[in-house]
Amino acid sequence: MTASRYSSRLFVVDCSSMLPKLPLLGAVLASFALNCAATPLTRCLGYPDDAKLAIVNADDVGMHPDLDRAAFRLLDEGKIQDLSLMVPAPHFAAAAAEVRQRHKAVGLHLTLTDEWQEDYGWGAVLPREQVPSLYNPEGRLWGSIEELAAHADIDDVRRELLAQIQKARDAGLTITHLDTHMVFWRIRNDFINLYLSLPKLTGIPVVLQLLWHPVAQQLPLSRGEQLRGNVVADSYIMQYNPEIRPQNLEVRYDGYDFAVRDLPPGLHQFAIHPAEDTPDARQRIGDIMLRLSDFQVWEGPDIHRLMKEKGIQTTDYQRLQALQEAINRQPRNCLNETPAVSR
């Protein structure tokens, strides 16, 4: 999956134009786009309406040891707040052991595709005889979300996602949030409906990965999900753009700086993909320069200094997960109060 670099600059918008460009997602979320009022999520978490909160989450943990080391280093240094583990990936067990050692609650990067195939392949958690539509002829998960959409039976998808959650729980992990590898949920209406049903089914919040929209356009869509009882962050920022990343680490990538400078009040998730620089990672991981660049940015002081200057506080998904459980028990709650009017 590729995405062009964008700045999340604030601008005056017509809320009727905020629906996703992808028709399937637009059909499902159109009824949830409301007005431009601020969301009450920060208030639910005990912060004032004008608070700016961020969660920085490292994806793809469990895929390769050099990716995992980078993510855990950033976590241990307090430079990111959360991780998302890939349960079907080859190094999940080792990553889970690292999590248990730290007594850290984590997210799951729900995975139904394997874009690496021959170089670094994996299958589903469930065997092929239980979820046959999720396997390609080579015995791996499908290599793209388009192939997945063409072949997957929704019942197989449901069984596999629940099996990934159960395997993580059986490994002794406390799960705070669910997101998806390659954002597979966006490709089919029934995938979208299944994904958005997981918080009520499991008690675990999902991440609304609307990365193809600037932050200002995400806010009313996120608000719609909040009103339905899903504790989603107000925006999701992922800059997956390997085609424009510096190919020389002497050049620092500045795309995250633009996002931080223009961040509005609310709770925002940054999804990053850090890696350590080793010969094996350079050989096996096709987008390694993006991952090295992400590690350089978030390990260095500049982005954290900028966040402090802009008054951005950090939190983690444990607080959102506790709020999700409370909302599942009580339909009338702080998220469906009348939101404050933006000033």
CSV table of C-alpha atoms in Angstrom, one decimal:
chain,number,residue,atom,x,y,z
A,1,MET,CA,0.0,0.0,0.0
A,2,THR,CA,1.3,3.4,-0.9
A,3,ALA,CA,0.1,6.8,0.0
A,4,SER,CA,1.4,10.2,-1.0
A,5,ARG,CA,2.7,12.6,1.6
A,6,TYR,CA,0.2,15.1,2.8
A,7,SER,CA,0.0,17.9,5.3
A,8,SER,CA,-2.8,17.8,7.8
A,9,ARG,CA,-3.2,21.6,7.7
A,10,LEU,CA,-6.5,22.9,9.0
A,11,PHE,CA,-8.8,24.6,6.5
A,12,VAL,CA,-12.4,25.7,6.3
A,13,VAL,CA,-14.5,22.8,4.9
A,14,ASP,CA,-17.9,22.1,3.8
A,15,CYS,CA,-18.9,19.0,5.9
A,16,SER,CA,-21.0,17.6,3.1
A,17,SER,CA,-17.8,17.0,1.1
A,18,MET,CA,-16.1,15.0,3.9
A,19,LEU,CA,-17.2,11.5,2.8
A,20,PRO,CA,-14.4,9.1,1.8
A,21,LYS,CA,-13.5,8.9,-1.8
A,22,LEU,CA,-13.7,5.1,-1.7
A,23,PRO,CA,-17.4,4.3,-2.6
A,24,LEU,CA,-17.7,1.3,-0.4
A,25,LEU,CA,-16.6,3.1,2.7
A,26,GLY,CA,-18.7,6.1,1.8
A,27,ALA,CA,-21.8,4.0,1.5
A,28,VAL,CA,-21.4,2.6,5.0
A,29,LEU,CA,-20.2,5.8,6.8
A,30,ALA,CA,-22.3,8.4,5.0
A,31,SER,CA,-25.1,8.4,7.5
A,32,PHE,CA,-22.6,9.1,10.3
A,33,ALA,CA,-21.1,12.3,9.0
A,34,LEU,CA,-22.5,15.1,11.2
A,35,ASN,CA,-21.5,18.7,11.7
A,36,CYS,CA,-18.1,20.2,12.3
A,37,ALA,CA,-18.5,20.4,16.1
A,38,ALA,CA,-15.7,19.3,18.3
A,39,THR,CA,-15.8,15.7,19.6
A,40,PRO,CA,-16.1,15.0,23.3
A,41,LEU,CA,-13.5,12.2,23.5
A,42,THR,CA,-10.9,14.3,25.3
A,43,ARG,CA,-13.6,15.3,27.8
A,44,CYS,CA,-14.6,11.6,28.4
A,45,LEU,CA,-10.9,11.0,29.2
A,46,GLY,CA,-10.9,13.8,31.7
A,47,TYR,CA,-9.2,16.5,29.6
A,48,PRO,CA,-10.6,20.0,28.6
A,49,ASP,CA,-12.2,20.4,25.2
A,50,ASP,CA,-9.2,22.2,23.8
A,51,ALA,CA,-6.7,19.5,24.8
A,52,LYS,CA,-4.4,18.1,22.1
A,53,LEU,CA,-3.6,14.4,22.8
A,54,ALA,CA,-1.5,12.0,20.8
A,55,ILE,CA,-0.9,8.2,20.8
A,56,VAL,CA,2.1,7.1,18.8
A,57,ASN,CA,1.8,3.4,17.9
A,58,ALA,CA,4.3,1.2,16.2
A,59,ASP,CA,2.8,-1.3,13.7
A,60,ASP,CA,4.0,-4.6,12.4
A,61,VAL,CA,5.6,-5.9,15.6
A,62,GLY,CA,6.2,-9.6,15.3
A,63,MET,CA,7.1,-9.5,11.6
A,64,HIS,CA,10.9,-9.2,11.8
A,65,PRO,CA,13.4,-9.0,14.8
A,66,ASP,CA,14.9,-5.7,13.6
A,67,LEU,CA,11.5,-4.1,13.4
A,68,ASP,CA,10.6,-5.4,16.8
A,69,ARG,CA,13.9,-4.1,18.4
A,70,ALA,CA,13.3,-0.6,17.1
A,71,ALA,CA,9.7,-0.6,18.3
A,72,PHE,CA,10.6,-1.8,21.8
A,73,ARG,CA,13.5,0.6,22.0
A,74,LEU,CA,11.2,3.6,21.3
A,75,LEU,CA,8.7,2.2,23.8
A,76,ASP,CA,11.3,1.7,26.5
A,77,GLU,CA,12.6,5.3,26.0
A,78,GLY,CA,9.1,6.7,26.3
A,79,LYS,CA,9.2,8.1,22.7
A,80,ILE,CA,6.1,6.1,21.7
A,81,GLN,CA,3.1,4.9,23.7
A,82,ASP,CA,1.9,1.7,22.1
A,83,LEU,CA,2.6,-1.2,19.8
A,84,SER,CA,0.4,-3.4,17.5
A,85,LEU,CA,1.5,-7.1,17.2
A,86,MET,CA,0.8,-9.2,14.1
A,87,VAL,CA,-0.4,-12.5,15.5
A,88,PRO,CA,0.2,-14.7,12.3
A,89,ALA,CA,3.6,-13.3,11.6
A,90,PRO,CA,6.7,-15.5,12.2
A,91,HIS,CA,8.1,-13.6,15.2
A,92,PHE,CA,4.9,-13.1,17.2
A,93,ALA,CA,5.9,-15.5,20.0
A,94,ALA,CA,9.2,-13.7,20.6
A,95,ALA,CA,7.5,-10.3,20.5
A,96,ALA,CA,4.8,-11.5,22.9
A,97,ALA,CA,7.5,-12.6,25.3
A,98,GLU,CA,9.0,-9.1,25.2
A,99,VAL,CA,5.6,-7.6,25.9
A,100,ARG,CA,5.0,-9.9,28.9
A,101,GLN,CA,8.5,-9.0,30.3
A,102,ARG,CA,7.5,-5.3,30.2
A,103,HIS,CA,4.0,-5.9,31.7
A,104,LYS,CA,2.7,-3.8,28.8
A,105,ALA,CA,-0.8,-3.9,27.3
A,106,VAL,CA,-0.7,-3.7,23.5
A,107,GLY,CA,-2.8,-3.6,20.4
A,108,LEU,CA,-3.2,-6.2,17.7
A,109,HIS,CA,-2.4,-5.5,14.0
A,110,LEU,CA,-5.1,-7.9,12.6
A,111,THR,CA,-3.6,-9.5,9.6
A,112,LEU,CA,-5.3,-11.2,6.6
A,113,THR,CA,-2.6,-10.6,3.9
A,114,ASP,CA,1.0,-11.4,3.4
A,115,GLU,CA,2.6,-8.9,0.9
A,116,TRP,CA,6.0,-10.5,1.2
A,117,GLN,CA,5.1,-14.0,-0.1
A,118,GLU,CA,8.3,-15.9,-1.1
A,119,ASP,CA,10.7,-13.6,0.7
A,120,TYR,CA,8.9,-13.7,4.0
A,121,GLY,CA,5.7,-15.7,3.9
A,122,TRP,CA,3.1,-16.6,6.5
A,123,GLY,CA,-0.3,-18.2,6.7
A,124,ALA,CA,-3.4,-17.6,8.9
A,125,VAL,CA,-3.6,-18.6,12.6
A,126,LEU,CA,-6.3,-21.1,11.7
A,127,PRO,CA,-5.3,-24.0,9.4
A,128,ARG,CA,-6.3,-24.1,5.8
A,129,GLU,CA,-9.0,-26.6,6.3
A,130,GLN,CA,-10.9,-24.3,8.7
A,131,VAL,CA,-10.5,-21.0,6.7
A,132,PRO,CA,-9.8,-22.2,3.1
A,133,SER,CA,-10.8,-18.9,1.4
A,134,LEU,CA,-8.0,-17.0,3.2
A,135,TYR,CA,-5.2,-19.1,1.7
A,136,ASN,CA,-3.7,-18.7,-1.8
A,137,PRO,CA,-2.6,-21.8,-3.8
A,138,GLU,CA,0.9,-21.5,-2.3
A,139,GLY,CA,-0.5,-22.0,1.2
A,140,ARG,CA,0.0,-18.4,2.4
A,141,LEU,CA,-2.3,-15.6,3.0
A,142,TRP,CA,-3.3,-13.6,-0.1
A,143,GLY,CA,-0.6,-11.1,-1.2
A,144,SER,CA,-2.9,-8.1,-1.6
A,145,ILE,CA,-6.2,-6.8,-0.2
A,146,GLU,CA,-7.6,-7.0,-3.7
A,147,GLU,CA,-7.0,-10.7,-3.9
A,148,LEU,CA,-8.4,-11.1,-0.4
A,149,ALA,CA,-11.6,-9.3,-1.4
A,150,ALA,CA,-11.9,-11.5,-4.4
A,151,HIS,CA,-11.7,-14.8,-2.5
A,152,ALA,CA,-12.4,-14.4,1.2
A,153,ASP,CA,-15.6,-15.8,2.7
A,154,ILE,CA,-16.9,-13.4,5.5
A,155,ASP,CA,-17.4,-16.3,7.9
A,156,ASP,CA,-13.7,-17.4,7.4
A,157,VAL,CA,-12.7,-13.8,8.0
A,158,ARG,CA,-14.7,-13.6,11.2
A,159,ARG,CA,-13.3,-16.9,12.5
A,160,GLU,CA,-9.7,-15.9,11.7
A,161,LEU,CA,-9.9,-12.5,13.3
A,162,LEU,CA,-11.4,-13.9,16.5
A,163,ALA,CA,-8.8,-16.6,16.5
A,164,GLN,CA,-6.0,-14.0,16.3
A,165,ILE,CA,-7.5,-12.2,19.3
A,166,GLN,CA,-7.8,-15.5,21.2
A,167,LYS,CA,-4.3,-16.5,20.4
A,168,ALA,CA,-3.0,-13.2,21.7
A,169,ARG,CA,-5.0,-13.6,24.9
A,170,ASP,CA,-3.8,-17.2,25.3
A,171,ALA,CA,-0.2,-15.8,25.0
A,172,GLY,CA,-0.9,-13.8,28.1
A,173,LEU,CA,-1.4,-10.4,26.4
A,174,THR,CA,-3.7,-7.7,27.5
A,175,ILE,CA,-5.2,-6.2,24.3
A,176,THR,CA,-6.1,-2.5,24.3
A,177,HIS,CA,-7.0,-1.9,20.6
A,178,LEU,CA,-7.4,-3.4,17.2
A,179,ASP,CA,-6.1,-2.1,13.9
A,180,THR,CA,-5.5,-3.8,10.6
A,181,HIS,CA,-2.6,-4.6,8.4
A,182,MET,CA,-2.9,-3.1,4.9
A,183,VAL,CA,-6.2,-1.5,6.2
A,184,PHE,CA,-8.0,-4.5,4.6
A,185,TRP,CA,-11.3,-3.6,6.2
A,186,ARG,CA,-11.9,-0.8,3.7
A,187,ILE,CA,-12.1,-3.0,0.6
A,188,ARG,CA,-15.6,-4.6,1.1
A,189,ASN,CA,-18.8,-3.6,2.8
A,190,ASP,CA,-19.1,-6.8,4.8
A,191,PHE,CA,-15.4,-6.3,6.0
A,192,ILE,CA,-16.3,-2.8,7.2
A,193,ASN,CA,-19.4,-4.0,9.1
A,194,LEU,CA,-17.5,-6.8,10.7
A,195,TYR,CA,-14.5,-4.6,11.7
A,196,LEU,CA,-16.8,-2.0,13.2
A,197,SER,CA,-18.7,-4.6,15.2
A,198,LEU,CA,-15.6,-5.9,17.0
A,199,PRO,CA,-15.7,-3.4,19.9
A,200,LYS,CA,-19.1,-4.5,21.1
A,201,LEU,CA,-18.2,-8.2,20.4
A,202,THR,CA,-14.8,-8.1,22.1
A,203,GLY,CA,-14.8,-5.0,24.3
A,204,ILE,CA,-11.7,-3.8,22.5
A,205,PRO,CA,-11.7,-0.5,20.6
A,206,VAL,CA,-10.8,-0.4,16.9
A,207,VAL,CA,-8.8,2.2,15.1
A,208,LEU,CA,-10.6,4.0,12.3
A,209,GLN,CA,-7.7,4.1,9.8
A,210,LEU,CA,-8.9,6.9,7.6
A,211,LEU,CA,-5.4,7.7,6.5
A,212,TRP,CA,-6.4,8.9,3.0
A,213,HIS,CA,-8.2,11.9,4.5
A,214,PRO,CA,-6.6,15.0,6.1
A,215,VAL,CA,-7.3,15.3,9.8
A,216,ALA,CA,-10.0,17.9,9.3
A,217,GLN,CA,-12.0,15.6,7.1
A,218,GLN,CA,-11.7,12.6,9.5
A,219,LEU,CA,-13.3,14.4,12.5
A,220,PRO,CA,-17.0,14.1,11.5
A,221,LEU,CA,-16.5,10.5,10.4
A,222,SER,CA,-14.8,9.6,13.7
A,223,ARG,CA,-17.6,11.4,15.6
A,224,GLY,CA,-20.1,9.3,13.9
A,225,GLU,CA,-18.5,6.1,15.1
A,226,GLN,CA,-18.2,7.6,18.6
A,227,LEU,CA,-21.9,8.2,18.6
A,228,ARG,CA,-22.4,4.5,17.7
A,229,GLY,CA,-20.5,3.6,20.8
A,230,ASN,CA,-17.1,2.9,19.2
A,231,VAL,CA,-14.2,4.6,21.1
A,232,VAL,CA,-12.2,5.6,18.1
A,233,ALA,CA,-9.5,8.3,18.1
A,234,ASP,CA,-10.5,11.6,16.5
A,235,SER,CA,-8.0,11.1,13.7
A,236,TYR,CA,-5.5,8.6,12.4
A,237,ILE,CA,-2.2,9.8,10.8
A,238,MET,CA,0.0,7.3,8.9
A,239,GLN,CA,2.6,8.5,6.5
A,240,TYR,CA,3.3,5.4,4.5
A,241,ASN,CA,5.1,6.9,1.5
A,242,PRO,CA,8.2,5.0,0.6
A,243,GLU,CA,8.5,6.5,-2.8
A,244,ILE,CA,9.3,10.0,-1.4
A,245,ARG,CA,11.3,9.1,1.7
A,246,PRO,CA,15.0,10.1,1.8
A,247,GLN,CA,17.3,7.4,0.5
A,248,ASN,CA,20.1,8.8,2.6
A,249,LEU,CA,19.6,8.9,6.4
A,250,GLU,CA,21.7,12.1,6.5
A,251,VAL,CA,18.5,13.7,5.3
A,252,ARG,CA,15.8,13.8,8.0
A,253,TYR,CA,12.2,13.3,6.9
A,254,ASP,CA,10.0,16.2,7.9
A,255,GLY,CA,6.5,15.0,7.0
A,256,TYR,CA,5.6,14.3,10.7
A,257,ASP,CA,6.6,17.9,11.6
A,258,PHE,CA,3.8,19.3,9.4
A,259,ALA,CA,1.2,17.0,11.0
A,260,VAL,CA,2.3,17.9,14.5
A,261,ARG,CA,2.3,21.7,13.8
A,262,ASP,CA,-1.3,21.6,12.4
A,263,LEU,CA,-2.9,19.2,14.9
A,264,PRO,CA,-6.3,20.4,16.2
A,265,PRO,CA,-7.8,19.7,19.6
A,266,GLY,CA,-8.7,16.1,20.1
A,267,LEU,CA,-7.1,12.7,20.4
A,268,HIS,CA,-5.0,11.7,17.4
A,269,GLN,CA,-3.1,8.4,16.6
A,270,PHE,CA,0.2,8.4,14.8
A,271,ALA,CA,0.9,5.0,13.2
A,272,ILE,CA,4.6,4.5,12.5
A,273,HIS,CA,6.8,1.7,11.2
A,274,PRO,CA,10.3,1.8,12.8
A,275,ALA,CA,13.2,-0.6,12.1
A,276,GLU,CA,16.8,-1.0,13.1
A,277,ASP,CA,19.4,-0.9,10.3
A,278,THR,CA,20.9,-4.3,9.7
A,279,PRO,CA,22.0,-6.3,6.6
A,280,ASP,CA,19.1,-8.8,7.1
A,281,ALA,CA,16.5,-6.1,7.3
A,282,ARG,CA,17.8,-4.4,4.2
A,283,GLN,CA,17.7,-7.7,2.3
A,284,ARG,CA,14.3,-8.9,3.5
A,285,ILE,CA,12.2,-5.7,4.0
A,286,GLY,CA,11.3,-4.0,0.7
A,287,ASP,CA,10.3,-0.7,2.3
A,288,ILE,CA,13.3,-0.6,4.7
A,289,MET,CA,14.2,3.1,4.0
A,290,LEU,CA,10.8,4.2,5.1
A,291,ARG,CA,11.1,2.2,8.3
A,292,LEU,CA,14.6,3.5,9.0
A,293,SER,CA,13.4,7.0,8.4
A,294,ASP,CA,10.5,6.6,10.8
A,295,PHE,CA,12.9,5.3,13.5
A,296,GLN,CA,15.2,8.2,12.9
A,297,VAL,CA,12.4,10.8,13.3
A,298,TRP,CA,10.8,9.3,16.5
A,299,GLU,CA,14.1,8.3,18.2
A,300,GLY,CA,15.5,11.8,17.7
A,301,PRO,CA,14.7,14.9,19.8
A,302,ASP,CA,13.2,17.2,17.2
A,303,ILE,CA,9.7,15.7,16.9
A,304,HIS,CA,9.3,15.5,20.7
A,305,ARG,CA,10.5,19.0,21.2
A,306,LEU,CA,7.9,20.2,18.6
A,307,MET,CA,5.1,18.3,20.3
A,308,LYS,CA,5.9,19.9,23.6
A,309,GLU,CA,6.0,23.4,21.9
A,310,LYS,CA,2.6,22.8,20.5
A,311,GLY,CA,1.1,21.6,23.8
A,312,ILE,CA,0.5,18.1,22.7
A,313,GLN,CA,0.2,15.6,25.5
A,314,THR,CA,0.5,11.8,25.1
A,315,THR,CA,-1.7,9.0,26.3
A,316,ASP,CA,-2.2,5.4,25.5
A,317,TYR,CA,-4.9,2.9,24.5
A,318,GLN,CA,-5.4,1.5,27.9
A,319,ARG,CA,-7.6,4.5,28.8
A,320,LEU,CA,-9.6,4.1,25.6
A,321,GLN,CA,-10.0,0.4,26.2
A,322,ALA,CA,-11.4,1.0,29.7
A,323,LEU,CA,-13.8,3.6,28.2
A,324,GLN,CA,-14.9,1.2,25.6
A,325,GLU,CA,-15.8,-1.4,28.2
A,326,ALA,CA,-17.8,1.2,30.2
A,327,ILE,CA,-19.7,2.4,27.1
A,328,ASN,CA,-20.5,-1.2,26.2
A,329,ARG,CA,-22.2,-1.5,29.6
A,330,GLN,CA,-24.0,1.9,29.4
A,331,PRO,CA,-25.5,3.1,26.1
A,332,ARG,CA,-26.1,6.6,27.5
A,333,ASN,CA,-22.6,7.9,28.1
A,334,CYS,CA,-20.2,10.9,27.7
A,335,LEU,CA,-19.6,10.1,24.0
A,336,ASN,CA,-23.2,10.7,23.0
A,337,GLU,CA,-23.6,13.9,24.9
A,338,THR,CA,-24.2,17.0,22.8
A,339,PRO,CA,-20.7,18.1,21.7
A,340,ALA,CA,-19.3,21.5,22.6
A,341,VAL,CA,-19.6,24.1,19.8
A,342,SER,CA,-16.2,24.9,18.2
A,343,ARG,CA,-15.0,28.4,18.9
